[in-house]
mmCIF file of N, CA and C in Angstrom:
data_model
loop_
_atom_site.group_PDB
_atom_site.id
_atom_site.type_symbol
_atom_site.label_atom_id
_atom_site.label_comp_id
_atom_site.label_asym_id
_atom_site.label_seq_id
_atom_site.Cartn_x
_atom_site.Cartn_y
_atom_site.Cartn_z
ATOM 1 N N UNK K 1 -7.662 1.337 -21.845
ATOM 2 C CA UNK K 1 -6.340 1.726 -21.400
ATOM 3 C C UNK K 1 -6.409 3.095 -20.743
ATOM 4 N N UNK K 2 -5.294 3.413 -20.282
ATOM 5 C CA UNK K 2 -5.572 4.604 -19.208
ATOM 6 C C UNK K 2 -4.017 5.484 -19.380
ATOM 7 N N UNK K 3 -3.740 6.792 -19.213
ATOM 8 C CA UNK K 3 -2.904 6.957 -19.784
ATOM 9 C C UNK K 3 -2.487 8.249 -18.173
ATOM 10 N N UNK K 4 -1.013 8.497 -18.119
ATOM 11 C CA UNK K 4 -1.203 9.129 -17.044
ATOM 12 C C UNK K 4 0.074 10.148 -17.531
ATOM 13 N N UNK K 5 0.613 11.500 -16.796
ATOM 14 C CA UNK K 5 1.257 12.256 -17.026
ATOM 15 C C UNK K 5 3.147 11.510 -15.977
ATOM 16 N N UNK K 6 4.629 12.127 -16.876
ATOM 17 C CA UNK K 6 5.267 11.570 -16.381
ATOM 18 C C UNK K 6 6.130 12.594 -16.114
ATOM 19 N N UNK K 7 7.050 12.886 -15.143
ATOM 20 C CA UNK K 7 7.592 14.611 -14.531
ATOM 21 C C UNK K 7 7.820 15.173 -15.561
ATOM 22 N N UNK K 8 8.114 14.448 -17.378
ATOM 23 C CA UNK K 8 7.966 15.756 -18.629
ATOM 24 C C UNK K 8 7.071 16.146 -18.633
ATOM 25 N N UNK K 9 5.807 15.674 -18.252
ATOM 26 C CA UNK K 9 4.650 15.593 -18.512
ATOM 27 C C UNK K 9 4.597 14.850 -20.081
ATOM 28 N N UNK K 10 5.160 13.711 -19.959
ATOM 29 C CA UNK K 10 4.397 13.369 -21.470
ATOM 30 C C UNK K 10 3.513 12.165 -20.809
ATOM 31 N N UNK K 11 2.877 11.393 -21.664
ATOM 32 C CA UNK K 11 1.630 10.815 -21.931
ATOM 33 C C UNK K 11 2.043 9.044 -21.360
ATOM 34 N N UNK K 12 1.940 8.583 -20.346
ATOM 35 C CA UNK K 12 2.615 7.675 -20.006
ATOM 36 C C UNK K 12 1.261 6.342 -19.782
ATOM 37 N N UNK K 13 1.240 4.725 -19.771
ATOM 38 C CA UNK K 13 0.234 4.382 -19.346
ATOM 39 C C UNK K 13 0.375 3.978 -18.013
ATOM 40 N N UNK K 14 -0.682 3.870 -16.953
ATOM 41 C CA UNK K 14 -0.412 3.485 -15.639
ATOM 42 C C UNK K 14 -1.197 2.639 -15.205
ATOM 43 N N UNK K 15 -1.074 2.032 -14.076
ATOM 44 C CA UNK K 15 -2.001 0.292 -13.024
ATOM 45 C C UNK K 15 -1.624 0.791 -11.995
ATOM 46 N N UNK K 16 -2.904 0.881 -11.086
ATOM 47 C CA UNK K 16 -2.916 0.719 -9.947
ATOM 48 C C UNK K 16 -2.707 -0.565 -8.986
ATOM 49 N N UNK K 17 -2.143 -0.963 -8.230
ATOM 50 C CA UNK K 17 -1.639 -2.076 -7.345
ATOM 51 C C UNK K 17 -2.874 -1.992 -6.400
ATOM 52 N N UNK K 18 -3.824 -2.487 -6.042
ATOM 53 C CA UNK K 18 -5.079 -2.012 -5.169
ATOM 54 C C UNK K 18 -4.696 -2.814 -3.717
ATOM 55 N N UNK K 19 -4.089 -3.737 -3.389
ATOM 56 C CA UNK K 19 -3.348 -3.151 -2.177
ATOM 57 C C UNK K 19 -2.663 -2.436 -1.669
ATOM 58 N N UNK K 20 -1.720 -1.900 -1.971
ATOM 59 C CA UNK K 20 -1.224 -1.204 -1.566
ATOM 60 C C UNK K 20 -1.118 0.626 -1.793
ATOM 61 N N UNK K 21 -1.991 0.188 -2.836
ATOM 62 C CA UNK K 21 -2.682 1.985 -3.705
ATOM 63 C C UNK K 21 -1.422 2.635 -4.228
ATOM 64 N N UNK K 22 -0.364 1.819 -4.653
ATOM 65 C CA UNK K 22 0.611 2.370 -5.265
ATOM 66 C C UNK K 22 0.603 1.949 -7.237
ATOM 67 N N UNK K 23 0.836 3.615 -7.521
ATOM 68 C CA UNK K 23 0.307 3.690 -8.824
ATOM 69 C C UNK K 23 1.878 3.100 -9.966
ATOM 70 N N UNK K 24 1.892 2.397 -10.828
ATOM 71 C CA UNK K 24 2.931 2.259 -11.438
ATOM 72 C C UNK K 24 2.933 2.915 -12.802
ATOM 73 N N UNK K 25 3.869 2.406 -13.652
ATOM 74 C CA UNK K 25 3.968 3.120 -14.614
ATOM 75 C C UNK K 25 3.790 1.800 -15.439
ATOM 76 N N UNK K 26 2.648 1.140 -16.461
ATOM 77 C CA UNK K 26 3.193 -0.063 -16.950
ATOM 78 C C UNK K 26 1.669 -0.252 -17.459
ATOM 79 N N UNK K 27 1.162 -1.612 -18.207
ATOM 80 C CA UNK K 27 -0.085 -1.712 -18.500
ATOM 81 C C UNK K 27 -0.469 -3.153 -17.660
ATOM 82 N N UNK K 28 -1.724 -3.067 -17.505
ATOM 83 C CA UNK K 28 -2.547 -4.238 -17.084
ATOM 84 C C UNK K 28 -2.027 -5.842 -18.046
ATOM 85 N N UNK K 29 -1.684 -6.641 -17.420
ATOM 86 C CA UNK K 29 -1.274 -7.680 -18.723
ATOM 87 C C UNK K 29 -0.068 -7.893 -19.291
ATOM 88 N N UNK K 30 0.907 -6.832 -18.215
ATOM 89 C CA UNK K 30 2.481 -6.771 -19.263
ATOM 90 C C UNK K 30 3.286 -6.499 -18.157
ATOM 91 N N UNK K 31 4.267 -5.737 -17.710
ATOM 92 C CA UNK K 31 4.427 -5.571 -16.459
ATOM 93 C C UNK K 31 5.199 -3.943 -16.404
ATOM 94 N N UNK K 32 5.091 -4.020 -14.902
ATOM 95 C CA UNK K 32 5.311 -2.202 -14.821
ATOM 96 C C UNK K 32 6.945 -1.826 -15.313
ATOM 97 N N UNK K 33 6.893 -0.507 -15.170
ATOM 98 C CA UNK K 33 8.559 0.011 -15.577
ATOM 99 C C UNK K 33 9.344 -0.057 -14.329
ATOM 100 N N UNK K 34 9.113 -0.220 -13.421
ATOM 101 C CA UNK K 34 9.893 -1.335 -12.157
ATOM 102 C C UNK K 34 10.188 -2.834 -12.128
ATOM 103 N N UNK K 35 9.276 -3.122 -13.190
ATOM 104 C CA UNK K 35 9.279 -4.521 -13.021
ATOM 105 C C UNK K 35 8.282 -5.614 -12.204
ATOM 106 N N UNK K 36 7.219 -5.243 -11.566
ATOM 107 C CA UNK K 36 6.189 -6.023 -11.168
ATOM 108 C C UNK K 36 5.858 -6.832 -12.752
ATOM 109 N N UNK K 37 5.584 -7.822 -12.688
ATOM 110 C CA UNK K 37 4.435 -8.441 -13.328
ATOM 111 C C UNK K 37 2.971 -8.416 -13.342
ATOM 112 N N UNK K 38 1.830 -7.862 -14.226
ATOM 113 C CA UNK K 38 0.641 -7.806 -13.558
ATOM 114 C C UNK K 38 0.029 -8.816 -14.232
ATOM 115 N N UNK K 39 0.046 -9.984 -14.727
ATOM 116 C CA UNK K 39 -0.116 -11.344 -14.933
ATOM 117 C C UNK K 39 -0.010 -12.029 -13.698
ATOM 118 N N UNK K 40 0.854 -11.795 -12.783
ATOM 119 C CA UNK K 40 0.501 -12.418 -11.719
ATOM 120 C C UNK K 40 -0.566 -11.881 -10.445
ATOM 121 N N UNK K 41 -1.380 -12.438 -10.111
ATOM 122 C CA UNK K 41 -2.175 -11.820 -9.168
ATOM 123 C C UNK K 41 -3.357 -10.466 -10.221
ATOM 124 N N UNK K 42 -3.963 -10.836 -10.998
ATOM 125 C CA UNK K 42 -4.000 -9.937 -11.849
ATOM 126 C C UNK K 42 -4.987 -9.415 -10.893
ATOM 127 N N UNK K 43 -6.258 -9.791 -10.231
ATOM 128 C CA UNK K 43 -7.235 -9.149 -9.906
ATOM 129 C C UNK K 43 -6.412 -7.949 -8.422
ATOM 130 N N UNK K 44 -5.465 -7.569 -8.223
ATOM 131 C CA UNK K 44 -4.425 -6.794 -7.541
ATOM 132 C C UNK K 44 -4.727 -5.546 -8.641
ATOM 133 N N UNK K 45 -4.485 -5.723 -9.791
ATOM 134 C CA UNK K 45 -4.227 -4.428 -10.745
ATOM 135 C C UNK K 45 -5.477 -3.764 -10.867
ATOM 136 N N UNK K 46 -5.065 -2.639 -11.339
ATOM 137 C CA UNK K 46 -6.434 -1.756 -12.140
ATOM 138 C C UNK K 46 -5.870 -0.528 -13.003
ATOM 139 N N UNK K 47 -6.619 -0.452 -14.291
ATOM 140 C CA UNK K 47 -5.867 0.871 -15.385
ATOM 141 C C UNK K 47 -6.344 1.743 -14.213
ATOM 142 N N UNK K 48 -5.428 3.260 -14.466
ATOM 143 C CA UNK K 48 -6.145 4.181 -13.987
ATOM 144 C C UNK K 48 -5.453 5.648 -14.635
ATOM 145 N N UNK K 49 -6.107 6.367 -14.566
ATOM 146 C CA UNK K 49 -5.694 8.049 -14.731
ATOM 147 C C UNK K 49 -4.865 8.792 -13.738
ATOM 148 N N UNK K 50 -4.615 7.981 -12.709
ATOM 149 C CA UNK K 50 -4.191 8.474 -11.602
ATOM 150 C C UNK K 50 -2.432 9.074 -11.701
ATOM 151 N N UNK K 51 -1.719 9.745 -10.864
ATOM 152 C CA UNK K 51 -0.169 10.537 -11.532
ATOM 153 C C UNK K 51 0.298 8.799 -10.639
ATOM 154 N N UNK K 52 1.110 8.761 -11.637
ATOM 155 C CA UNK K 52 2.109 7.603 -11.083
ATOM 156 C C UNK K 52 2.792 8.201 -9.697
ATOM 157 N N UNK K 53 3.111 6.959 -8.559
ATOM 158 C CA UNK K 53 3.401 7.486 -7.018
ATOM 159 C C UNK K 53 4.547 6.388 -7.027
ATOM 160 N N UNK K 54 4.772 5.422 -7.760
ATOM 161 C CA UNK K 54 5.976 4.485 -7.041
ATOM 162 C C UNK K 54 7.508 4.925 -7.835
ATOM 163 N N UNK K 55 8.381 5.245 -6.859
ATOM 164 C CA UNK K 55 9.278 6.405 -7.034
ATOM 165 C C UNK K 55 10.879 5.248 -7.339
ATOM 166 N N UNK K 56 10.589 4.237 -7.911
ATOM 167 C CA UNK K 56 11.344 2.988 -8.211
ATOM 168 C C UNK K 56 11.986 3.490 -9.958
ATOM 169 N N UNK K 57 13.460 3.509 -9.784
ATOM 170 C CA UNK K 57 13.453 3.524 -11.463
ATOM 171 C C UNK K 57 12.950 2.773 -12.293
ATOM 172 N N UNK K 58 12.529 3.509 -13.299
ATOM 173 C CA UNK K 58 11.528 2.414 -14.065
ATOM 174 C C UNK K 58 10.355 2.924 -15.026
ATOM 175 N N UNK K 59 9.444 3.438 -13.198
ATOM 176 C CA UNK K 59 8.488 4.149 -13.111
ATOM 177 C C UNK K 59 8.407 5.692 -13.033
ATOM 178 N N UNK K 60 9.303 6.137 -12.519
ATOM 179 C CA UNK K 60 9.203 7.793 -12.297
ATOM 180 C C UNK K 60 10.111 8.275 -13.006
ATOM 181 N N UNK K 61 10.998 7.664 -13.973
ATOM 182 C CA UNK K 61 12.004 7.890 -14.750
ATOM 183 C C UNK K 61 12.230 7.311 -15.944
#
């Protein structure tokens, strides 16, 4: 698992979308705090350390 910082900076987990290199807020297997599903299309996802970038409530809030 991979864990990323959130504008409190607290301890949030995040998936990368590898088309489109947009980082969410959510885990591999469950779905983001926007609401993607990453069960679908799974080989699309990836954990990462990276600061969450998709600016969708959900995710950045």
């Amino acid at each position: 698992m991979s864990v990323a910082l959130n504008q409190q900076g607290e301890l949030t987990m995040a998936v990368k979308h590898t088309p489109t290199q947009e980082v969410h807020r959510g885990t591999k297997g469950g779905t983001t705090g926007c609401g993607f599903d990453t069960r679908k299309h799974p080989q699309h996802w990836v954990a990462t350390f990276e600061r969450i970038t998709c600016a969708k409530n959900g995710c950045k809030n």
